[in-house]
CSV table of C-alpha atoms and ligand atoms in Angstrom, one decimal:
chain,number,residue,atom,x,y,z
A,1,MET,CA,122.3,8.7,273.2
A,2,PRO,CA,125.5,6.8,274.0
A,3,PRO,CA,124.5,4.3,276.8
A,4,GLU,CA,122.0,2.4,274.6
A,5,LYS,CA,124.8,0.6,272.8
A,6,HIS,CA,125.1,-2.5,275.0
A,7,ALA,CA,121.5,-3.5,275.8
A,8,LEU,CA,120.9,-6.8,274.0
A,9,LEU,CA,117.2,-5.9,273.6
A,10,SER,CA,117.7,-2.2,272.9
A,11,ALA,CA,114.7,0.1,272.5
A,12,SER,CA,116.0,1.3,269.1
A,13,SER,CA,116.0,-2.3,267.8
A,14,ALA,CA,112.6,-3.2,269.4
A,15,SER,CA,110.7,-2.9,266.1
A,16,ARG,CA,113.1,-5.7,264.8
A,17,TRP,CA,113.2,-8.1,267.8
A,18,LEU,CA,109.5,-7.8,268.4
A,19,LYS,CA,109.0,-9.3,264.9
A,20,CYS,CA,112.2,-11.5,264.6
A,21,THR,CA,112.8,-12.9,268.0
A,22,ALA,CA,116.0,-14.7,266.8
A,23,ALA,CA,117.6,-11.4,265.7
A,24,PRO,CA,119.3,-10.2,269.0
A,25,ARG,CA,121.2,-13.4,269.7
A,26,PHE,CA,122.0,-13.8,266.0
A,27,GLU,CA,123.4,-10.3,265.7
A,28,GLU,CA,125.2,-10.4,269.0
A,29,HIS,CA,128.3,-12.1,267.6
A,30,LEU,CA,128.4,-10.1,264.4
A,31,PRO,CA,130.7,-7.1,264.2
A,32,GLU,CA,129.1,-3.7,264.9
A,33,ARG,CA,129.8,-1.2,262.2
A,34,THR,CA,130.0,2.4,263.1
A,35,SER,CA,129.3,4.6,260.1
A,36,GLU,CA,130.1,8.2,259.6
A,37,TYR,CA,126.3,8.8,259.8
A,38,ALA,CA,126.1,7.3,263.3
A,39,GLU,CA,129.0,9.5,264.4
A,40,GLU,CA,127.3,12.5,262.9
A,41,GLY,CA,124.2,11.6,264.8
A,42,ARG,CA,126.1,11.4,268.1
A,43,LEU,CA,127.5,14.9,267.5
A,44,ALA,CA,124.1,16.3,266.6
A,45,HIS,CA,122.7,14.8,269.8
A,46,ALA,CA,125.4,16.4,271.9
A,47,ILE,CA,124.5,19.8,270.4
A,48,CYS,CA,120.8,19.2,271.1
A,49,GLU,CA,121.6,18.2,274.6
A,50,LEU,CA,123.7,21.3,275.2
A,51,LYS,CA,121.0,23.6,273.7
A,52,THR,CA,118.4,21.9,275.9
A,53,LEU,CA,120.5,22.6,279.0
A,54,LYS,CA,121.0,26.2,278.0
A,55,LYS,CA,117.3,26.7,277.3
A,56,PHE,CA,115.7,24.8,280.3
A,57,THR,CA,118.4,24.9,283.0
A,58,VAL,CA,120.7,27.5,284.5
A,59,MET,CA,123.8,27.7,282.3
A,60,THR,CA,126.0,30.7,281.8
A,61,SER,CA,126.5,32.0,278.3
A,62,ARG,CA,130.2,31.6,278.7
A,63,THR,CA,130.0,27.9,279.6
A,64,TYR,CA,127.5,27.4,276.7
A,65,THR,CA,129.7,29.1,274.2
A,66,THR,CA,132.8,27.3,275.3
A,67,ARG,CA,131.0,23.9,275.1
A,68,LEU,CA,129.4,24.7,271.7
A,69,ASN,CA,132.6,25.9,270.2
A,70,LYS,CA,134.3,22.7,271.3
A,71,LEU,CA,131.6,20.7,269.6
A,72,LYS,CA,131.9,22.8,266.5
A,73,LYS,CA,135.6,21.8,266.2
A,74,ASP,CA,134.5,18.3,265.4
A,75,PRO,CA,135.3,17.5,261.8
A,76,LEU,CA,131.8,16.1,261.4
A,77,TYR,CA,130.2,19.4,262.5
A,78,SER,CA,128.1,21.2,259.9
A,79,GLU,CA,126.0,24.4,260.0
A,80,GLU,CA,123.0,22.2,259.3
A,81,MET,CA,123.4,20.7,262.8
A,82,ASP,CA,123.0,24.1,264.3
A,83,LYS,CA,119.8,24.7,262.4
A,84,THR,CA,118.3,21.2,263.1
A,85,SER,CA,119.1,21.5,266.8
A,86,ASP,CA,117.4,24.9,266.9
A,87,LEU,CA,114.3,23.4,265.3
A,88,TYR,CA,114.4,20.7,267.9
A,89,ILE,CA,114.6,23.2,270.7
A,90,GLU,CA,111.7,25.2,269.2
A,91,HIS,CA,109.7,22.0,269.3
A,92,LEU,CA,110.6,21.4,272.9
A,93,ILE,CA,109.5,24.9,273.8
A,94,GLU,CA,106.2,24.2,272.0
A,95,GLN,CA,105.9,21.0,274.0
A,96,ALA,CA,106.6,22.8,277.3
A,97,MET,CA,104.0,25.4,276.5
A,98,LEU,CA,101.3,22.7,276.3
A,99,TYR,CA,101.6,22.4,280.1
A,100,ASP,CA,99.5,24.6,282.4
A,101,SER,CA,102.6,25.3,284.5
A,102,THR,CA,106.3,25.0,283.8
A,103,PRO,CA,107.2,21.3,283.5
A,104,THR,CA,110.3,19.6,284.8
A,105,VAL,CA,112.6,19.2,281.7
A,106,VAL,CA,115.5,16.8,281.7
A,107,ALA,CA,117.9,15.9,278.8
A,108,GLU,CA,119.6,12.6,278.1
A,109,VAL,CA,117.8,10.6,280.7
A,110,GLN,CA,118.9,7.1,281.5
A,111,VAL,CA,115.9,4.8,281.7
A,112,ASP,CA,115.5,1.2,282.8
A,113,PHE,CA,112.7,-0.8,281.3
A,114,GLY,CA,114.1,-4.1,282.6
A,115,GLY,CA,110.7,-4.9,284.2
A,116,TYR,CA,109.3,-5.5,280.8
A,117,VAL,CA,112.4,-6.5,278.7
A,118,PRO,CA,115.3,-8.5,280.2
A,119,GLU,CA,118.2,-6.1,280.9
A,120,GLY,CA,116.4,-3.4,279.0
A,121,PHE,CA,117.8,0.1,279.4
A,122,GLY,CA,118.4,3.1,277.2
A,123,THR,CA,118.6,6.9,277.0
A,124,CYS,CA,115.8,9.3,276.4
A,125,ASP,CA,116.8,12.5,274.6
A,126,ASN,CA,114.3,14.6,276.5
A,127,VAL,CA,111.7,14.1,279.2
A,128,MET,CA,109.2,16.6,280.4
A,129,ILE,CA,106.9,16.1,283.4
A,130,GLY,CA,104.1,18.2,284.7
A,131,GLY,CA,100.4,18.0,285.7
A,132,ASP,CA,99.2,14.6,284.5
A,133,THR,CA,101.5,14.3,281.5
A,134,LEU,CA,104.9,12.8,280.8
A,135,SER,CA,106.3,13.9,277.4
A,136,ILE,CA,109.3,12.2,275.9
A,137,THR,CA,111.0,13.4,272.7
A,138,ASP,CA,113.5,11.6,270.5
A,139,TYR,CA,115.7,13.5,268.1
A,140,LYS,CA,116.7,11.6,264.9
A,141,HIS,CA,119.4,13.1,262.8
A,142,GLY,CA,119.1,10.6,260.0
A,143,LYS,CA,117.5,11.6,256.7
A,144,GLY,CA,116.9,8.2,255.2
A,145,VAL,CA,113.4,7.2,256.2
A,146,PRO,CA,111.0,9.1,258.3
A,147,VAL,CA,110.2,7.3,261.6
A,148,SER,CA,106.7,7.8,263.1
A,149,ALA,CA,106.1,8.1,266.8
A,150,VAL,CA,102.7,6.5,266.4
A,151,GLY,CA,102.7,3.0,267.9
A,152,ASN,CA,106.5,3.2,268.0
A,153,PRO,CA,107.9,0.5,270.4
A,154,GLN,CA,111.2,2.4,271.0
A,155,MET,CA,109.2,5.4,272.3
A,156,ARG,CA,106.9,3.1,274.4
A,157,LEU,CA,109.9,1.4,276.0
A,158,TYR,CA,111.5,4.7,276.8
A,159,ALA,CA,108.2,5.9,278.3
A,160,LEU,CA,107.9,2.8,280.5
A,161,GLY,CA,111.4,3.5,281.7
A,162,ALA,CA,110.8,7.2,282.3
A,163,LEU,CA,107.6,6.4,284.2
A,164,LYS,CA,109.5,4.0,286.5
A,165,ARG,CA,112.3,6.5,287.0
A,166,TYR,CA,110.0,9.4,288.0
A,167,ALA,CA,107.4,7.3,289.9
A,168,PRO,CA,109.1,8.1,293.3
A,169,VAL,CA,108.6,11.8,292.7
A,170,PHE,CA,105.4,12.0,290.8
A,171,GLY,CA,103.7,8.9,292.1
A,172,ASP,CA,100.5,8.1,290.1
A,173,ALA,CA,99.8,11.7,289.1
A,174,ILE,CA,100.9,10.9,285.6
A,175,LYS,CA,97.9,9.7,283.6
A,176,GLN,CA,99.0,10.1,280.0
A,177,VAL,CA,102.2,9.9,278.0
A,178,ARG,CA,103.0,12.0,275.0
A,179,MET,CA,105.8,10.6,272.7
A,180,SER,CA,107.3,12.6,269.9
A,181,ILE,CA,109.9,11.9,267.3
A,182,ASP,CA,111.6,14.9,265.7
A,183,GLN,CA,113.4,14.5,262.4
A,184,PRO,CA,114.1,18.0,261.3
A,185,ARG,CA,116.2,17.1,258.2
A,186,LEU,CA,113.1,15.3,256.8
A,187,ASP,CA,110.7,17.9,258.2
A,188,SER,CA,109.0,15.1,260.0
A,189,TYR,CA,107.5,15.7,263.5
A,190,THR,CA,105.1,13.1,264.8
A,191,THR,CA,103.5,12.5,268.2
A,192,ASP,CA,101.5,9.7,269.8
A,193,THR,CA,99.6,10.1,273.0
A,194,ILE,CA,98.3,7.2,275.1
A,195,THR,CA,97.2,6.7,278.6
A,196,VAL,CA,99.5,5.2,281.2
A,197,GLU,CA,97.1,2.3,281.5
A,198,GLU,CA,97.3,1.6,277.8
A,199,LEU,CA,101.1,1.9,277.9
A,200,MET,CA,101.4,-0.6,280.7
A,201,ALA,CA,99.1,-3.1,279.0
A,202,TRP,CA,101.3,-2.9,276.0
A,203,GLY,CA,104.3,-3.4,278.2
A,204,GLU,CA,102.7,-6.6,279.6
A,205,SER,CA,101.8,-7.8,276.1
A,206,ILE,CA,105.4,-7.7,274.9
A,207,LYS,CA,106.9,-9.4,277.9
A,208,PRO,CA,106.7,-13.0,276.6
A,209,ILE,CA,108.1,-11.9,273.2
A,210,ALA,CA,111.0,-10.1,274.9
A,211,GLN,CA,111.7,-13.2,277.0
A,212,LYS,CA,111.8,-15.4,274.0
A,213,ALA,CA,114.2,-13.0,272.1
A,214,PHE,CA,116.4,-12.8,275.2
A,215,SER,CA,116.5,-16.6,275.8
A,216,GLY,CA,118.0,-17.5,272.5
A,217,LEU,CA,114.9,-19.6,271.6
A,218,GLY,CA,113.6,-16.9,269.2
A,219,GLU,CA,112.4,-17.6,265.7
A,220,PHE,CA,113.7,-16.0,262.5
A,221,ALA,CA,111.1,-13.9,260.7
A,222,PRO,CA,112.4,-12.0,257.8
A,223,GLY,CA,110.7,-8.8,256.7
A,224,ASP,CA,111.0,-5.1,256.3
A,225,HIS,CA,112.7,-4.9,259.7
A,226,CYS,CA,115.8,-6.8,258.3
A,227,ARG,CA,117.1,-3.5,256.8
A,228,PHE,CA,118.8,-2.4,260.0
A,229,CYS,CA,119.9,-5.9,261.2
A,230,ARG,CA,123.6,-6.4,261.5
A,231,GLY,CA,123.2,-9.8,259.8
A,232,LYS,CA,121.0,-8.6,256.9
A,233,ALA,CA,123.4,-9.9,254.2
A,234,GLN,CA,124.5,-13.1,255.9
A,235,CYS,CA,121.2,-14.3,257.4
A,236,ARG,CA,120.2,-17.7,256.0
A,237,ALA,CA,116.6,-17.3,257.0
A,238,ARG,CA,116.4,-14.1,254.9
A,239,ALA,CA,118.2,-15.8,252.0
A,240,ASN,CA,115.8,-18.7,252.2
A,241,THR,CA,112.8,-16.5,252.0
A,242,ASN,CA,114.2,-14.5,249.1
A,243,THR,CA,115.3,-17.5,247.1
A,244,ALA,CA,112.0,-19.4,247.7
A,245,LEU,CA,110.9,-18.5,244.2
A,246,GLU,CA,107.8,-20.7,244.5
A,247,ASP,CA,106.4,-17.7,246.5
A,248,PHE,CA,106.2,-15.9,243.2
A,249,LYS,CA,104.5,-18.7,241.3
A,250,ASP,CA,101.0,-18.4,242.5
A,251,CYS,CA,100.7,-14.8,241.4
A,252,VAL,CA,101.6,-15.8,237.8
A,253,PRO,CA,99.3,-18.7,237.2
A,254,ALA,CA,100.9,-19.8,233.9
A,255,GLY,CA,99.7,-23.4,234.0
A,256,GLU,CA,96.1,-22.6,234.7
A,257,TRP,CA,95.1,-21.7,231.1
A,258,ASN,CA,96.8,-24.8,229.7
A,259,ALA,CA,94.9,-27.1,232.1
A,260,LYS,CA,91.6,-25.4,231.2
A,261,ALA,CA,92.4,-25.6,227.5
A,262,ALA,CA,93.3,-29.3,227.8
A,263,ALA,CA,90.0,-30.0,229.6
A,264,VAL,CA,88.0,-28.2,226.8
A,265,VAL,CA,89.8,-30.3,224.2
A,266,ALA,CA,89.3,-33.5,226.2
A,267,SER,CA,85.5,-32.9,226.2
A,268,GLY,CA,85.5,-32.5,222.4
A,269,GLY,CA,85.4,-28.7,222.4
A,270,VAL,CA,87.5,-26.1,220.7
A,271,VAL,CA,89.7,-23.7,222.6
A,272,GLN,CA,88.8,-20.1,222.2
A,273,GLY,CA,91.3,-17.2,222.5
A,274,ALA,CA,95.0,-17.3,223.2
A,275,PRO,CA,97.0,-18.1,226.3
A,276,PRO,CA,97.5,-15.1,228.6
A,277,THR,CA,101.0,-14.1,227.6
A,278,LEU,CA,100.8,-10.6,229.1
A,279,LEU,CA,100.9,-10.1,232.8
A,280,SER,CA,97.8,-8.3,234.0
A,281,ASP,CA,98.3,-5.0,235.9
A,282,ALA,CA,97.0,-6.7,239.1
A,283,GLU,CA,99.8,-9.3,238.7
A,284,ILE,CA,102.4,-6.6,238.1
A,285,GLY,CA,101.2,-4.8,241.3
A,286,ASP,CA,101.5,-8.0,243.3
A,287,LEU,CA,104.9,-8.9,241.9
A,288,LEU,CA,106.2,-5.4,242.7
A,289,ILE,CA,105.2,-5.9,246.3
A,290,ARG,CA,106.7,-9.4,246.5
A,291,GLY,CA,109.9,-8.3,244.8
A,292,LYS,CA,110.5,-5.2,247.0
A,293,GLU,CA,112.2,-7.2,249.8
A,294,LEU,CA,114.1,-9.2,247.2
A,295,VAL,CA,115.7,-6.1,245.7
A,296,ALA,CA,116.6,-4.8,249.2
A,297,TRP,CA,118.2,-8.1,250.0
A,298,TYR,CA,120.2,-8.2,246.8
A,299,LYS,CA,121.6,-4.7,247.5
A,300,ASP,CA,122.6,-5.8,251.0
A,301,LEU,CA,124.5,-8.8,249.5
A,302,GLU,CA,126.3,-6.4,247.1
A,303,GLU,CA,127.2,-4.1,249.9
A,304,TYR,CA,128.5,-7.0,252.0
A,305,ALA,CA,130.6,-8.5,249.1
A,306,THR,CA,132.1,-5.1,248.2
A,307,LYS,CA,133.2,-4.6,251.8
A,308,ALA,CA,134.5,-8.2,252.1
A,309,LEU,CA,136.6,-7.8,248.9
A,310,LEU,CA,137.9,-4.4,250.0
A,311,ASP,CA,139.0,-6.2,253.3
A,312,GLY,CA,140.8,-8.7,251.2
A,313,LYS,CA,138.4,-11.6,251.6
A,314,PRO,CA,137.6,-13.5,248.5
A,315,ILE,CA,134.0,-13.8,247.3
A,316,GLU,CA,133.7,-16.7,244.9
A,317,GLY,CA,133.0,-15.5,241.3
A,318,TRP,CA,133.3,-11.8,242.1
A,319,LYS,CA,136.0,-9.1,242.0
A,320,LEU,CA,136.2,-5.3,242.4
A,321,VAL,CA,136.8,-3.1,239.4
A,322,ALA,CA,137.3,0.7,239.2
A,323,GLY,CA,134.0,2.4,238.6
A,324,ARG,CA,133.4,5.2,236.1
A,325,SER,CA,135.2,8.4,237.0
A,326,ILE,CA,135.4,11.9,235.6
A,327,ARG,CA,138.5,13.9,234.6
A,328,THR,CA,139.5,16.7,236.9
A,329,PHE,CA,142.3,19.3,237.0
A,330,THR,CA,145.1,18.7,239.5
A,331,ASP,CA,145.4,22.5,239.9
A,332,GLN,CA,142.4,24.4,238.4
A,333,ASP,CA,143.9,27.9,238.9
A,334,ALA,CA,147.2,26.9,237.2
A,335,ALA,CA,145.3,25.4,234.3
A,336,ILE,CA,143.3,28.6,233.8
A,337,GLN,CA,146.4,30.7,234.0
A,338,ALA,CA,148.0,28.5,231.3
A,339,ALA,CA,144.9,28.9,229.1
A,340,ILE,CA,145.1,32.7,229.5
A,341,ALA,CA,148.8,32.6,228.7
A,342,ALA,CA,147.8,30.7,225.5
A,343,GLY,CA,145.7,33.6,224.4
A,344,TYR,CA,142.2,32.7,225.7
A,345,ASP,CA,140.2,35.6,227.1
A,346,GLU,CA,139.6,35.2,230.9
A,347,ALA,CA,135.9,36.0,230.4
A,348,LEU,CA,135.6,32.9,228.2
A,349,LEU,CA,137.0,30.7,230.9
A,350,TYR,CA,134.6,31.6,233.7
A,351,ASP,CA,130.8,31.3,233.9
A,352,ARG,CA,128.9,33.9,235.9
A,353,LYS,CA,126.4,31.9,237.9
A,354,PRO,CA,123.7,33.1,240.2
A,355,LYS,CA,123.5,31.7,243.8
A,356,THR,CA,121.0,28.9,244.3
A,357,LEU,CA,117.7,29.6,246.1
A,358,SER,CA,119.0,28.0,249.3
A,359,GLU,CA,122.2,30.0,249.2
A,360,MET,CA,120.2,33.3,248.7
A,361,GLU,CA,117.9,32.4,251.6
A,362,LYS,CA,120.9,31.8,253.8
A,363,LEU,CA,122.4,35.1,252.7
A,364,MET,CA,119.3,37.1,253.3
A,365,GLY,CA,117.7,35.3,256.2
A,366,LYS,CA,114.3,33.5,256.0
A,367,ALA,CA,112.2,36.6,256.8
A,368,GLU,CA,113.8,39.0,254.4
A,369,PHE,CA,114.0,36.3,251.7
A,370,ALA,CA,110.2,35.7,252.1
A,371,GLU,CA,109.4,39.4,252.1
A,372,LYS,CA,111.6,40.5,249.2
A,373,ILE,CA,111.7,37.7,246.8
A,374,GLY,CA,109.3,35.0,248.2
A,375,GLY,CA,106.9,35.9,245.4
A,376,TYR,CA,109.3,34.5,242.8
A,377,VAL,CA,109.5,31.1,244.5
A,378,THR,CA,107.6,28.2,243.2
A,379,LYS,CA,107.8,24.5,244.1
A,380,PRO,CA,107.0,22.2,241.2
A,381,LEU,CA,105.5,18.9,241.9
A,382,GLY,CA,108.3,16.2,242.3
A,383,LYS,CA,108.9,13.5,239.7
A,384,PRO,CA,106.3,10.7,239.9
A,385,THR,CA,107.7,8.1,242.2
A,386,LEU,CA,106.2,4.6,242.7
A,387,ALA,CA,105.0,4.0,246.3
A,388,LEU,CA,102.9,1.5,248.1
A,389,SER,CA,99.2,2.4,248.2
A,390,THR,CA,99.5,2.5,252.0
A,391,ASP,CA,102.1,5.3,251.8
A,392,LYS,CA,101.0,8.4,253.7
A,393,ARG,CA,101.8,10.9,251.0
A,394,GLU,CA,99.0,12.2,248.7
A,395,ALA,CA,98.7,10.4,245.4
A,396,TYR,CA,100.4,12.1,242.4
A,397,ASN,CA,98.0,14.0,240.3
A,398,PRO,CA,99.2,14.5,236.7
A,399,ALA,CA,96.6,17.2,236.1
A,400,ALA,CA,97.9,19.2,239.1
A,401,ALA,CA,101.5,18.6,237.7
A,402,ASP,CA,100.5,20.3,234.4
A,403,PHE,CA,99.5,23.5,236.3
A,404,ALA,CA,102.1,23.4,239.0
A,405,GLY,CA,104.0,26.7,239.2
A,406,VAL,CA,101.6,28.6,237.0
A,407,THR,CA,100.1,30.8,239.7
A,408,ALA,CA,103.4,31.5,241.4
A,409,SER,CA,105.0,33.0,238.3
A,410,GLU,CA,102.1,35.2,237.4
B,1,LIG,S1,118.2,-10.5,258.8
B,1,LIG,FE1,116.0,-10.4,259.3
B,1,LIG,S2,115.4,-12.5,259.6
B,1,LIG,FE2,117.6,-12.5,259.8
B,1,LIG,S3,118.0,-12.2,262.0
B,1,LIG,FE3,118.0,-10.2,261.0
B,1,LIG,S4,115.9,-9.5,261.3
B,1,LIG,FE4,115.9,-11.7,261.6
């Protein structure tokens, strides 16, 4: 994972620079922010790498335990990382079993895709090769949005780099490429398989775009992809798009009725009905789509201004205030003792609470939990959430919601 940091046209930002060719040079001079999430991701990747080496190469248990314990000492370590890295390894084993004979498995592979993207290089979390198939897998620790491997440019660039790297050994034996993205924290596992021919044709097709993005002659093209851009709050092109309110006018044709009514009156007729004062549902649907990016952009502006003010930079017209907070004991044990001393019964001061479902599953282990008390588990339908009609999730069914959980409790 680490070496990808300095490629101007990195694989991980390809979905952005392929759409907004101005982004790489624009972002280049803006400060890079390392978040705790990114650091957590780095640690989770290191654990995944270690477990891959243990599973697929020769490593003594002693070395493995020493290295793992060292990683576990990191303050960002959590037990969840142990579980998600195990799921990742399970998936790698499944991938390996798809081969007729044991494939070559390599972790953290440096790949160079400079033949397609100027100075393009990166690191592949896992590469497997055997028979006619090259498999690459990317582990993502984030749990913000699921990222699909299907048509994913980051994976395709890694695959091009991996093909180049292993060509001297495997020659043209490789005919197809399988690309997977594992996001265990979101329970998202996706795979895309294409032929080497298709992959190379795609590589050729993006060459001129990459060249443009590298040259500094790229064009700004705001969109969904702005969300991970370093300049998302300060970008003028994005601001221009989001403040071009005439974009919203044509979906609320307020003047149309007036013009038609005036024409009726001018021809001696009488206007029937009333002006359309209510938005139609179709207009609301359209406005929701158009406003989505506007809301995301406003949040980015808020985040930027908050950080600037915290750093002591003034933002005209704004200041920071303390948000709502809740009272808390400075020393809870001492407070309870004082309450007992004041005559309150200890039983009144404590609640006896059962463990949560997840805590009980952790306590009993998955198998025993499923066997002994799995029958008492139900998963109600989640709260209805608005999503674009193109969203892959199944549409919410209010009738199903009414009956959700009935069978499981019977
Ligand atoms: S914020 Fe959007 S439009 Fe501006 S440079 Fe970044 S990706 Fe391009």
